[in-house]
PDB file of C-alpha atoms and ligand atoms in Angstrom:
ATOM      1  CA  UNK A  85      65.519 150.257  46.443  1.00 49.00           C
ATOM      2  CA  UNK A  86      64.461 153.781  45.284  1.00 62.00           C
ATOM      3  CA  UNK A  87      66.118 156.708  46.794  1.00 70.00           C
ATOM      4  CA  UNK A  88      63.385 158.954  49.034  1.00 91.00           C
ATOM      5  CA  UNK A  89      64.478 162.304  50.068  1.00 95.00           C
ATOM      6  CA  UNK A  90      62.737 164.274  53.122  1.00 97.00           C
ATOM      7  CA  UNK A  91      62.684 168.181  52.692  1.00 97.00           C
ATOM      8  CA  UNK A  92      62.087 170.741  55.004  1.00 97.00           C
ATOM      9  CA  UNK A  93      61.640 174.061  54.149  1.00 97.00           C
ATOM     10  CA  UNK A  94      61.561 177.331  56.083  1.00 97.00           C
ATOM     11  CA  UNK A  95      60.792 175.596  59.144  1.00 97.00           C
ATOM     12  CA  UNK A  96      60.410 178.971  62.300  1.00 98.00           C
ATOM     13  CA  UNK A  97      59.168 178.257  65.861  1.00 98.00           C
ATOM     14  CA  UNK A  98      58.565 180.841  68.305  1.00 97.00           C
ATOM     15  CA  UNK A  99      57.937 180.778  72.092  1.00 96.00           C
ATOM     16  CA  UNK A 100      56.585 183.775  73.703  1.00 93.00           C
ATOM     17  CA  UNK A 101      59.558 185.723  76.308  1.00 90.00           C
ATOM     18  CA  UNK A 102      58.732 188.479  78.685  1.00 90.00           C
ATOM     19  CA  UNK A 103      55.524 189.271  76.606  1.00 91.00           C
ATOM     20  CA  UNK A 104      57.131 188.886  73.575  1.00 94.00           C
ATOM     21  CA  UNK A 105      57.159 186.379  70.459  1.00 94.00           C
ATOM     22  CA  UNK A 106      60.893 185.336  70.852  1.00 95.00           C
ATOM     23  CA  UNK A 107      62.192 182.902  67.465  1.00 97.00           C
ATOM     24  CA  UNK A 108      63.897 180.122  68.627  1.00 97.00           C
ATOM     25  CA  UNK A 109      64.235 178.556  64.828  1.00 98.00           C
ATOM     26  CA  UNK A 110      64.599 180.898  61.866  1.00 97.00           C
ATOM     27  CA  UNK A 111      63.852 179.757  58.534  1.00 97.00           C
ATOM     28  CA  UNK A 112      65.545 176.067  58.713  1.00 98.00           C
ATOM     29  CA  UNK A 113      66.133 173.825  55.168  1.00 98.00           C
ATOM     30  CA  UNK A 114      67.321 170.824  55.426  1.00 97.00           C
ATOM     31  CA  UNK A 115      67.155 168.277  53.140  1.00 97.00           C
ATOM     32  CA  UNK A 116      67.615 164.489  53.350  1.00 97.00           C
ATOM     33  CA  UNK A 117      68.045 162.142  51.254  1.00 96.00           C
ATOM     34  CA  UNK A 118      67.596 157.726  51.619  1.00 95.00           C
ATOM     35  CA  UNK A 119      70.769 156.013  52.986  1.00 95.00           C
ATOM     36  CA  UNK A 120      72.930 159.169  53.619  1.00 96.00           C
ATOM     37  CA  UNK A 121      73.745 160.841  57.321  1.00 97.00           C
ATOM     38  CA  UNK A 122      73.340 164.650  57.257  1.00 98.00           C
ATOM     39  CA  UNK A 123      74.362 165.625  61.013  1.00 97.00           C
ATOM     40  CA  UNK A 124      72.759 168.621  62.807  1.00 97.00           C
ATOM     41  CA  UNK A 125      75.610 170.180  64.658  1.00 96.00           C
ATOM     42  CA  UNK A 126      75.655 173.364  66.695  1.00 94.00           C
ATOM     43  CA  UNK A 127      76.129 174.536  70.352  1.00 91.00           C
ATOM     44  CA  UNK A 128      73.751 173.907  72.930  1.00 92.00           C
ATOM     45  CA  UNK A 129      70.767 175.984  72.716  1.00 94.00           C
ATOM     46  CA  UNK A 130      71.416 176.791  68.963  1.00 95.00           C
ATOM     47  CA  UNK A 131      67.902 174.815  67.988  1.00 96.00           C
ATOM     48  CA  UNK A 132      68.764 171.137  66.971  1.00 96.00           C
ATOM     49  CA  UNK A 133      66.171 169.612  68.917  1.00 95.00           C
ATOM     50  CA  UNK A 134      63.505 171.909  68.176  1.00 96.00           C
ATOM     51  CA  UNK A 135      64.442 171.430  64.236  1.00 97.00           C
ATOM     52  CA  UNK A 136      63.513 168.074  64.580  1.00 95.00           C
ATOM     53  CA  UNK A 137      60.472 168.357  67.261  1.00 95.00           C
ATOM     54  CA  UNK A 138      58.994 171.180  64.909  1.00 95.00           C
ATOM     55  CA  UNK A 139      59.285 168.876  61.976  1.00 95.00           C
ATOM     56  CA  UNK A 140      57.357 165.983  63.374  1.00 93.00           C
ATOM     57  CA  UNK A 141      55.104 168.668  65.473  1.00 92.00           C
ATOM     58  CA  UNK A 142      55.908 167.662  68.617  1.00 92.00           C
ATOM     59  CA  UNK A 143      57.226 171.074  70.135  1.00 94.00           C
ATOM     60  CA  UNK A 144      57.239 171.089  73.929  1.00 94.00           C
ATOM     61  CA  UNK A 145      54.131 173.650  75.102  1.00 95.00           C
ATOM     62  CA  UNK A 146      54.607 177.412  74.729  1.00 95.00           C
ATOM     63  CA  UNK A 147      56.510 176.973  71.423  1.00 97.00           C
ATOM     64  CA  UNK A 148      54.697 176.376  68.108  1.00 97.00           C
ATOM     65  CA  UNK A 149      55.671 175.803  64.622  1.00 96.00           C
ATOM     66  CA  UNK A 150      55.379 179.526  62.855  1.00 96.00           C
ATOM     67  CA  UNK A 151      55.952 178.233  59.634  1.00 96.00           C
ATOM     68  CA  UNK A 152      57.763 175.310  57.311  1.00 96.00           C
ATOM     69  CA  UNK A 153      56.783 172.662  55.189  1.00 96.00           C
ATOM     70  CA  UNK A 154      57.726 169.066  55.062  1.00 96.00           C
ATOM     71  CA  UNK A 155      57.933 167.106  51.746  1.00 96.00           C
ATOM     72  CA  UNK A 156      58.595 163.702  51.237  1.00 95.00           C
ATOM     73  CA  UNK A 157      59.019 162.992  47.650  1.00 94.00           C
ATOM     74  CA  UNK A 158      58.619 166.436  46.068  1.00 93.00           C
ATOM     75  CA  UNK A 159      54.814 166.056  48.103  1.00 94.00           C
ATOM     76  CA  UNK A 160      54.189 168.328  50.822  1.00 95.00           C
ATOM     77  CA  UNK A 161      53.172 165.947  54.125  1.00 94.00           C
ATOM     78  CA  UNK A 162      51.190 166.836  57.257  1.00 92.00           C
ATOM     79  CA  UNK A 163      53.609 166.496  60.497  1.00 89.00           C
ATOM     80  CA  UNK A 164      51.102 163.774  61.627  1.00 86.00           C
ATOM     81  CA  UNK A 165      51.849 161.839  58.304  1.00 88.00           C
ATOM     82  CA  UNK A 166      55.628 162.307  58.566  1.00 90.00           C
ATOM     83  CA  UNK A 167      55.787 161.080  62.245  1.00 88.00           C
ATOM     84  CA  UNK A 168      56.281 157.524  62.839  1.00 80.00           C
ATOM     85  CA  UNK A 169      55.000 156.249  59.300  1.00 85.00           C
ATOM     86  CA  UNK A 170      58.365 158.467  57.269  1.00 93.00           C
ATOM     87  CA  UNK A 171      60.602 159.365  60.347  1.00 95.00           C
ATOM     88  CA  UNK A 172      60.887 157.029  63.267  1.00 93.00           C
ATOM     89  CA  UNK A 173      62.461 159.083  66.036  1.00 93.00           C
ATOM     90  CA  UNK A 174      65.689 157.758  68.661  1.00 91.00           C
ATOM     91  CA  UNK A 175      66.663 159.877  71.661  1.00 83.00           C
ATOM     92  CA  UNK A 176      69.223 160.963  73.992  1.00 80.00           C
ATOM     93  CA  UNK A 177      68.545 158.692  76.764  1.00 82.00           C
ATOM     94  CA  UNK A 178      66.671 155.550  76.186  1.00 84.00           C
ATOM     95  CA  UNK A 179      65.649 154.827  79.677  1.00 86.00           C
ATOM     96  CA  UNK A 180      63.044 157.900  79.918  1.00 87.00           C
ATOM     97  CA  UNK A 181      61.409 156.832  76.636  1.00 87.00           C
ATOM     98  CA  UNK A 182      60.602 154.067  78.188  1.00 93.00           C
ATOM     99  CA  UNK A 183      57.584 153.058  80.519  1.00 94.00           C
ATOM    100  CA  UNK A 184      59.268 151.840  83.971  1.00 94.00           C
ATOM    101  CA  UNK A 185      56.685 149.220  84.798  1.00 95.00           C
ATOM    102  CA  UNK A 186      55.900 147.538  81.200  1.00 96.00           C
ATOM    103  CA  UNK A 187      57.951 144.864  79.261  1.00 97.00           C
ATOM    104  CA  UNK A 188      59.383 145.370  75.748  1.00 97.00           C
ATOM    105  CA  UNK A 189      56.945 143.201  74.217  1.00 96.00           C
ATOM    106  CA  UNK A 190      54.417 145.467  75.363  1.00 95.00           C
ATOM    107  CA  UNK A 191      56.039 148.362  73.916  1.00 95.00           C
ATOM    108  CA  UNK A 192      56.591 146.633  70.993  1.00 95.00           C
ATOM    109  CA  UNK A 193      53.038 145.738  70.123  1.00 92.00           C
ATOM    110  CA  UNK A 194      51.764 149.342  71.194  1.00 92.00           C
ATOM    111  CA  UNK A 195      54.317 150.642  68.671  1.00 90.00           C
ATOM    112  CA  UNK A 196      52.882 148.459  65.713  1.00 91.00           C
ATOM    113  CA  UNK A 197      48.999 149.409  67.513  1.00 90.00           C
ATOM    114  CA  UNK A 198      49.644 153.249  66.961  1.00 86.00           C
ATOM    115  CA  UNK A 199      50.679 152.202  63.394  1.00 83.00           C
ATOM    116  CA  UNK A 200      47.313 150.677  62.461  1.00 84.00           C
ATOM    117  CA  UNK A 201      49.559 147.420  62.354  1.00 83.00           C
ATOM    118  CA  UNK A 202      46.864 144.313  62.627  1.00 82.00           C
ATOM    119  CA  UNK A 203      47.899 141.833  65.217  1.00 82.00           C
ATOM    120  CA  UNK A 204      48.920 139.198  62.557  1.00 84.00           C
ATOM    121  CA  UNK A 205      52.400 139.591  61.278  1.00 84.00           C
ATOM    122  CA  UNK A 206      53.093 141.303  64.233  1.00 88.00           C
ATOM    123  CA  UNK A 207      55.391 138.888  65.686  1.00 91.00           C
ATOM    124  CA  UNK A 208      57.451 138.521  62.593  1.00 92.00           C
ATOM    125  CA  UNK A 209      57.849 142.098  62.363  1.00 93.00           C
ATOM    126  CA  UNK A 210      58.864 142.503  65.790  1.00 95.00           C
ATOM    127  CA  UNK A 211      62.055 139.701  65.633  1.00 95.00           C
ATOM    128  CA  UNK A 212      62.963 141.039  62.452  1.00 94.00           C
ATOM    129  CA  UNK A 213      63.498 144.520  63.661  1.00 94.00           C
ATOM    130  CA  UNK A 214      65.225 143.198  67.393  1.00 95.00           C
ATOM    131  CA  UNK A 215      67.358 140.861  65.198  1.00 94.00           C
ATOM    132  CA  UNK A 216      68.528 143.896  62.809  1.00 91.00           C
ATOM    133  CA  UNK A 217      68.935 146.344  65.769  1.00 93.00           C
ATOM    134  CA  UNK A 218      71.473 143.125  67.528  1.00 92.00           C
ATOM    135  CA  UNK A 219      68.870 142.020  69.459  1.00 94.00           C
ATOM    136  CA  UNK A 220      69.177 138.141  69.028  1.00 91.00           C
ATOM    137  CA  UNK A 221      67.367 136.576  71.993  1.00 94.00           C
ATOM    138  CA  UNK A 222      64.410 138.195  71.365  1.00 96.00           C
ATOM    139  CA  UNK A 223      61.844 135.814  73.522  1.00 96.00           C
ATOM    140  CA  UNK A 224      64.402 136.624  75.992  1.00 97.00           C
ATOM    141  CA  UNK A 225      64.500 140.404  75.787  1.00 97.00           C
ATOM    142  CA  UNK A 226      61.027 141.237  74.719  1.00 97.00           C
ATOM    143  CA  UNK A 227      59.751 139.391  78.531  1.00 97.00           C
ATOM    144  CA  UNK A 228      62.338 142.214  80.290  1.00 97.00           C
ATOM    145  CA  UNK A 229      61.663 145.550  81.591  1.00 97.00           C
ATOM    146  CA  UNK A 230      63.705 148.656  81.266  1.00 96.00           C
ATOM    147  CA  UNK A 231      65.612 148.188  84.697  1.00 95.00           C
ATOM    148  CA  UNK A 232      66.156 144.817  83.703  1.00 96.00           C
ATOM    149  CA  UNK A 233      68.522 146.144  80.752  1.00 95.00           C
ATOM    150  CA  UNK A 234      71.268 148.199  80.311  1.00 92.00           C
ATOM    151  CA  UNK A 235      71.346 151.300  78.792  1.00 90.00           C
ATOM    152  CA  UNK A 236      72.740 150.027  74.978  1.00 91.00           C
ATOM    153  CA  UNK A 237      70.558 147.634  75.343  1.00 93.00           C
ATOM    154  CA  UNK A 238      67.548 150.092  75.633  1.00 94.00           C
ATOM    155  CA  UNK A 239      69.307 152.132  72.803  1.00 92.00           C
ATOM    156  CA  UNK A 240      69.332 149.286  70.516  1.00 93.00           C
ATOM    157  CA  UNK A 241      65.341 148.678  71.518  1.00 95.00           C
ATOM    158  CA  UNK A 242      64.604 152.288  70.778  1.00 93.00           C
ATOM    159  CA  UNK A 243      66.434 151.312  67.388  1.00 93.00           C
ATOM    160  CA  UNK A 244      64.271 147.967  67.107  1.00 94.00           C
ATOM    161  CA  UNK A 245      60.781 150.436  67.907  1.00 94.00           C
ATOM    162  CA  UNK A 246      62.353 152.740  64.782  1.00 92.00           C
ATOM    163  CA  UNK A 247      62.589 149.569  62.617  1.00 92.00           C
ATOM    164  CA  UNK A 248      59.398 147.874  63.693  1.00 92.00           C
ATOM    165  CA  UNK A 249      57.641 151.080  62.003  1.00 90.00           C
ATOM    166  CA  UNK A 250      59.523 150.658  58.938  1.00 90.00           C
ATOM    167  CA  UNK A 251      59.835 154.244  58.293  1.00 93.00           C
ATOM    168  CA  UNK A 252      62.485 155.524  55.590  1.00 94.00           C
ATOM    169  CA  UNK A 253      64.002 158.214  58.161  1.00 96.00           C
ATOM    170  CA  UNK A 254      65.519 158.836  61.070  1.00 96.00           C
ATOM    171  CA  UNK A 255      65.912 161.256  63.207  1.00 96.00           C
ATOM    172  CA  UNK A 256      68.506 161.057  65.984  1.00 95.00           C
ATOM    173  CA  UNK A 257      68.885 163.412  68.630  1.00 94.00           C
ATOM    174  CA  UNK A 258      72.142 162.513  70.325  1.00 92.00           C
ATOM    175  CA  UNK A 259      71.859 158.649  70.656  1.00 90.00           C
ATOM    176  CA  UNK A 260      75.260 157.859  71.740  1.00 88.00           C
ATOM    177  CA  UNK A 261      75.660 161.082  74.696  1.00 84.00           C
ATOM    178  CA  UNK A 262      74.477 159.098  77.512  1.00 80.00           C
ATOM    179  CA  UNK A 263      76.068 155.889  77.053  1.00 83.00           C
ATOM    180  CA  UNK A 264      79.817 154.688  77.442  1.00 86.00           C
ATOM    181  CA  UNK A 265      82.052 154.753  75.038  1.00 87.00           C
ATOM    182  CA  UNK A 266      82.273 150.854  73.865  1.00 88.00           C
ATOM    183  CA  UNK A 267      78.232 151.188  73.580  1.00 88.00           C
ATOM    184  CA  UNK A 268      78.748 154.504  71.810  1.00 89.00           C
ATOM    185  CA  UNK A 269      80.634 152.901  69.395  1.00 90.00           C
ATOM    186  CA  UNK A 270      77.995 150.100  69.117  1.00 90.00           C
ATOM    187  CA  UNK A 271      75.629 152.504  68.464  1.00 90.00           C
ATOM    188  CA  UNK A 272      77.179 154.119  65.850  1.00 92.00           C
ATOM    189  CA  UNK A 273      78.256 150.616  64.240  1.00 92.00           C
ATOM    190  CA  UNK A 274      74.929 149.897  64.092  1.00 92.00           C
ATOM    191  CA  UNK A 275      73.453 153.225  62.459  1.00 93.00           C
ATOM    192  CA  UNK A 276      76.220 152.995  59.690  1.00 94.00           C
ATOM    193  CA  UNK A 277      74.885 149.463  59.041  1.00 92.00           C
ATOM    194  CA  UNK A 278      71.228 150.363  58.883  1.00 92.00           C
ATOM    195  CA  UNK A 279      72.279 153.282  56.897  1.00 93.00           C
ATOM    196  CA  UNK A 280      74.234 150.648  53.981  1.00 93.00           C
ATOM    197  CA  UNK A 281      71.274 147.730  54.066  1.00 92.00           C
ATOM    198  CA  UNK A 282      68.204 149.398  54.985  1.00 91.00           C
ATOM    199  CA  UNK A 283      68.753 152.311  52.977  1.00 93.00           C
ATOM    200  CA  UNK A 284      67.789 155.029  56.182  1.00 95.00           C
ATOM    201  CA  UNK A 285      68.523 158.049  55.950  1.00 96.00           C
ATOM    202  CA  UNK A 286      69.243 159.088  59.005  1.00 97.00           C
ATOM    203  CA  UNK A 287      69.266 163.275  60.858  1.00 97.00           C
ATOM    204  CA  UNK A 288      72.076 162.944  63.091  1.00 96.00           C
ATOM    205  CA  UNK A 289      71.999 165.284  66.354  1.00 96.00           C
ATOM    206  CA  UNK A 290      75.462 165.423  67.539  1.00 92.00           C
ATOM    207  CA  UNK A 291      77.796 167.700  69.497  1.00 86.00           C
ATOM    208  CA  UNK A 292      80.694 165.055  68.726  1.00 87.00           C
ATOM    209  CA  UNK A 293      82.713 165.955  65.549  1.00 89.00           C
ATOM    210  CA  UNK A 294      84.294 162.616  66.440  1.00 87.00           C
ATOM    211  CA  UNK A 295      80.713 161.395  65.464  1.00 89.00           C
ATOM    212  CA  UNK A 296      80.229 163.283  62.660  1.00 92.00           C
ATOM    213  CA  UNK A 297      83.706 162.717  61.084  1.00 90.00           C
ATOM    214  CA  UNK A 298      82.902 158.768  61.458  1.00 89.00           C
ATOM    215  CA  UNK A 299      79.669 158.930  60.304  1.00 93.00           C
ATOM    216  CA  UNK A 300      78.321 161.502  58.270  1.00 96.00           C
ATOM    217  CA  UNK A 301      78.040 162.001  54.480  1.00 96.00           C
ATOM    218  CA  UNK A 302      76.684 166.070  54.824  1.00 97.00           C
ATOM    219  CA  UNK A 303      76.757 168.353  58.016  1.00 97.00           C
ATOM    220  CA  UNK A 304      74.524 171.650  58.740  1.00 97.00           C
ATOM    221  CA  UNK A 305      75.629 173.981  61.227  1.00 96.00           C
ATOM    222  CA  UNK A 306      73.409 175.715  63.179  1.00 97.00           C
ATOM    223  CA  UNK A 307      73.825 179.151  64.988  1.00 96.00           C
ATOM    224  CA  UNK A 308      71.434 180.842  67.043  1.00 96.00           C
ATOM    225  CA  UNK A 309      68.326 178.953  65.165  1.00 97.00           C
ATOM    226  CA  UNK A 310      69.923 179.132  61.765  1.00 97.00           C
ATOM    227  CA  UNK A 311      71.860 176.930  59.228  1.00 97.00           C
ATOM    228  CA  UNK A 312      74.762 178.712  58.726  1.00 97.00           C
ATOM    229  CA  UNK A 313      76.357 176.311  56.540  1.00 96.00           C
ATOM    230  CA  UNK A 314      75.753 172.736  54.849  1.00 97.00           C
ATOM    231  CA  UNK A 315      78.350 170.251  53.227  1.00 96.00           C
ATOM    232  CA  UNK A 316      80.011 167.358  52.556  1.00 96.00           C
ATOM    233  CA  UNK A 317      81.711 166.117  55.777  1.00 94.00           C
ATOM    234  CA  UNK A 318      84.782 166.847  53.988  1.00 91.00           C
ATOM    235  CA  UNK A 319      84.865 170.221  53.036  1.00 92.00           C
ATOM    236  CA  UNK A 320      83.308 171.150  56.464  1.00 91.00           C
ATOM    237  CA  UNK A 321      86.551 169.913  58.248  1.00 88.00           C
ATOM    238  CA  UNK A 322      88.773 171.285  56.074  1.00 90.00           C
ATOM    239  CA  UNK A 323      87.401 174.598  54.702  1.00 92.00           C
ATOM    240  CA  UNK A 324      84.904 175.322  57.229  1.00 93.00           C
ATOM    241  CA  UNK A 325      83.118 178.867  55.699  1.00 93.00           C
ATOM    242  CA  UNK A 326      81.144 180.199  58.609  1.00 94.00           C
ATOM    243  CA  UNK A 327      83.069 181.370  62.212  1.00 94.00           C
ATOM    244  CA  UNK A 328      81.173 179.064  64.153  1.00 93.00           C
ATOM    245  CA  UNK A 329      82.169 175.646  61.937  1.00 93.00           C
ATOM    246  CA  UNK A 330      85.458 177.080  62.357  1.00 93.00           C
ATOM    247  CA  UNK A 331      85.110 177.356  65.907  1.00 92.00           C
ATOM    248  CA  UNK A 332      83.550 173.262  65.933  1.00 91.00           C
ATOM    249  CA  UNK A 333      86.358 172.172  64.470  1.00 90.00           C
ATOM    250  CA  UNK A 334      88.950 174.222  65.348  1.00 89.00           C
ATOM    251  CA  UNK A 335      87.680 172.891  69.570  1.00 86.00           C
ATOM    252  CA  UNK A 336      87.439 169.221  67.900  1.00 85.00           C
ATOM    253  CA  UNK A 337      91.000 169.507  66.737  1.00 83.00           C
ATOM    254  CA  UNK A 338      92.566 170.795  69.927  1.00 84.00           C
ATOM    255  CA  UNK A 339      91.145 167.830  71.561  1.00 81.00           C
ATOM    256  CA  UNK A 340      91.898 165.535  68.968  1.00 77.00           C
ATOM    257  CA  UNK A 341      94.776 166.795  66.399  1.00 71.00           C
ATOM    258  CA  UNK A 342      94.883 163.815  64.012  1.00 61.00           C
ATOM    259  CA  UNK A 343      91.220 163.008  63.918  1.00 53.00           C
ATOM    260  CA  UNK A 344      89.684 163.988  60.164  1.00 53.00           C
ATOM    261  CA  UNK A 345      87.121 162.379  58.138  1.00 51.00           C
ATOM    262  CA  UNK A 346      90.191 161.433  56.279  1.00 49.00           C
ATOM    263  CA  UNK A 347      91.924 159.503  59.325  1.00 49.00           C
ATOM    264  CA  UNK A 348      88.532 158.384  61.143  1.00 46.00           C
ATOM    265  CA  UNK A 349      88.569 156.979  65.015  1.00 44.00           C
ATOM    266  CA  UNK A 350      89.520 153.275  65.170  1.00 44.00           C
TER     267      UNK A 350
HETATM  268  N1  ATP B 234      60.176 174.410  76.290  1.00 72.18           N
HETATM  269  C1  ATP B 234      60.809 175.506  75.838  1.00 72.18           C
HETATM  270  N2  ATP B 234      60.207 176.711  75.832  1.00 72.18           N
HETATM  271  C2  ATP B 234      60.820 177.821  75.371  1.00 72.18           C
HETATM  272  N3  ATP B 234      62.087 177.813  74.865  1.00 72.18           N
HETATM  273  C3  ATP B 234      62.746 176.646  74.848  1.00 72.18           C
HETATM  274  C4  ATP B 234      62.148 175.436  75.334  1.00 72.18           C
HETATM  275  N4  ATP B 234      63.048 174.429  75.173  1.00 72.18           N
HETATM  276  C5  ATP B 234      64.144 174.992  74.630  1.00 72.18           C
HETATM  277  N5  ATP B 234      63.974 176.313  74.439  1.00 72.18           N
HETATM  278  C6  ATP B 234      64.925 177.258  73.826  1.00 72.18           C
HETATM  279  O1  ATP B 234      65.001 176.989  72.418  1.00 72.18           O
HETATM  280  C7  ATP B 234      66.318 177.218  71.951  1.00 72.18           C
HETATM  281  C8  ATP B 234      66.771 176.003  71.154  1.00 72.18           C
HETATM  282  O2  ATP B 234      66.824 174.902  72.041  1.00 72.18           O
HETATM  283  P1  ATP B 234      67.194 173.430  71.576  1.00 72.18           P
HETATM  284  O3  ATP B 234      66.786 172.516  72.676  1.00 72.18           O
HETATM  285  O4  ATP B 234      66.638 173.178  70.224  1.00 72.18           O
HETATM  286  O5  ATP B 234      68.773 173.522  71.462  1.00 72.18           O
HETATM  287  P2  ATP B 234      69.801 172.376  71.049  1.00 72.18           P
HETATM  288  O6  ATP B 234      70.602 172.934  69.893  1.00 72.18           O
HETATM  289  O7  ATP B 234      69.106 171.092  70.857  1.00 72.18           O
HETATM  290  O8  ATP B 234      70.744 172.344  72.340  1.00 72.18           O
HETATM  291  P3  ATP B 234      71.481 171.100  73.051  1.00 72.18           P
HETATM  292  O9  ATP B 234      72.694 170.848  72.207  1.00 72.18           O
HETATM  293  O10 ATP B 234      71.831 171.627  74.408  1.00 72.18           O
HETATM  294  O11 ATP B 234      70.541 169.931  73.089  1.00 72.18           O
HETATM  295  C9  ATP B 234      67.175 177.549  73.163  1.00 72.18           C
HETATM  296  O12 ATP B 234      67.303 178.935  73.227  1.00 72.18           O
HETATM  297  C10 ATP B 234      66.336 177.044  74.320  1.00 72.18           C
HETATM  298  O13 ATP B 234      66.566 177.821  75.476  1.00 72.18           O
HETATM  299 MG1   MG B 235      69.104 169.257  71.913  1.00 72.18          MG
END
C-alpha cells in the first residue's frame, strides 16, 4: 500500500456581514497523510466545518472559498476532483443525509452512479463496503429505509457510502455527537479499524478530547478560523503551546482527571 498524503494550503473563506467581507477561515494548512487521524478540534464557531466544506467546495451560500489549494500527492487537485473520488465525506447526523422515502440500495447505487461506476461490479462493491463498515446482512439492510434503522446503523451506512467510493480520505465532521455512547464507541472502533486495514486517512471533527485522546495520531487547534497549533496527540495533552489547547484540555481534564492518550477510555 503506498502512503498518499492530502495537503491543504492557505485555505480563507469569507461571507459578507453588515456590508462587509467578514473571514470566517484565515489561511488554514493542514496536511494529511494515508492511515493516520489528524483531529480538527476547536470551539464551536471556530471554523471546523467550513475547513472541510471549503476544501471539497461545498460552502453553504453567501460564503465562498477566497483562496487555498488542495494537493493530493505533491499535485494540486480541483475541489470537484478531490470530492468523492480522494475524500469521501461522514457527518454529524446520519439520518438527514439520508433521503426519507428511498431504500439503501438505492442510495447505494446512486453513490457508485455519481462515480461514473458501470452497473457491473456494482453489487460486489456494494457488500464489500456494508460488510467492512459491520454491515453483514446486507440483502437485508440494503431493502430498508432510513426510519427502518437506527441511528448507528445509518452511521455505519454513511461509512459503507464512504467505502463504496473507495476514496483514500476521510473527512469526519463529528460522527459520533449524535449517537449514544455504546454506538459512539462503535463508531470509533470502526474508524480505528478502517484506519489500520484500509489505510484511510481520516480528518477527524471532534469537540471530544475523549475522542481525540483514543483516536488520533496529530491534532490542529483551531481559534477564531485559524490553526493555532498542530501535533502529535501526545505533546498536545501534555505541553499544550497555545491558550486555547490549554484551555481544551485543561476543561477535558476537569471532567475527566485520569483520561490521557497515555491511559485511553476503556
Ligand atoms: N451559512 C453561513 N453563512 C455565514 N457564516 C456562517 C455560516 N455558517 C457558519 N458561519 C460562521 O462561520 C464560522 C465558522 O463556523 P463553523 O460551522 O465552521 O464552526 P465549527 O468550528 O464547525 O463549529 P461547531 O463546533 O459548532 O460545529 C462561525 O462564525 C459561523 O457563525
Ligand atoms: Mg461544525
Amino acid at each position: 500500500m503506498t502512503s498518499r498524503c492530502l495537503e491543504i494550503s492557505g485555505l480563507t473563506v469569507r461571507t459578507m456581514c453588515d456590508g462587509r467581507e467578514r473571514e470566517l477561515v484565515s489561511g488554514v494548512d493542514l496536511a494529511l497523510e494515508g492511515g493516520e487521524v489528524l483531529a480538527l478540534v476547536g470551539a464551536s464557531g471556530s471554523g471546523k466545518s467550513m475547513t472541510c466544506a471549503a476544501a471539497l467546495d461545498v460552502l453553504p451560500p453567501g460564503t465562498w472559498r477566497a483562496g487555498g489549494t488542495v494537493e493530493l500527492d505533491g499535485q494540486v487537485r480541483t475541489a470537484r476532483e478531490v470530492r468523492g473520488a480522494y475524500v469521501a465525506t461522514i457527518l454529524q447526523n446520519p439520518r438527514s443525509a439520508f433521503n426519507p422515502v428511498r431504500t439503501m440500495r438505492s442510495h447505494a447505487h446512486e453513490t457508485l452512479r455519481a462515480l461514473g461506476m458501470g452497473r457491473s461490479g456494482r453489487n460486489a462493491r456494494v457488500e464489500a463496503a456494508m460488510i467492512d463498515a459491520g454491515l453483514e446482512d446486507v440483502p437485508r439492510i440494503l431493502a430498508l429505509h432510513p426510519f427502518e434503522m437506527s441511528g448507528g446503523m445509518l452511521q455505519r451506512m454513511m461509512v459503507a457510502l464512504a467505502l463504496m467510493s473507495e476514496a483514500p480520505f476521510l473527512f469526519a465532521d463529528e460522527p459520533t455527537t449524535d449517537l449514544d455512547l455504546i454506538v459512539q464507541r462503535e463508531i470509533l472502533d470502526l474508524l480505528e479499524r478502517l484506519k489500520k486495514t484500509r489505510g484511510l486517512g481520516i480528518l477527524l471533527v471532534t469537540h471530544d478530547m475523549g475522542v481525540v485522546a483514543r483516536l488520533a495520531d496529530r491534532v490542529a487547534v483551531m481559534d477564531a478560523g485559524r490553526i493555532v497549533e498542530t501535533g502529535p496527540v501526545m505533546d498536545v495533552f501534555h505541553r499544550p503551546a497555545h491558550p486555547t489547547t490549554r484551555r481544551l484540555v485543561d476543561a477535558h481534564l476537569s471532567l475527566y482527571p485520569t483520561l490521557s492518550p497515555a491511559e485511553p477510555a476503556t
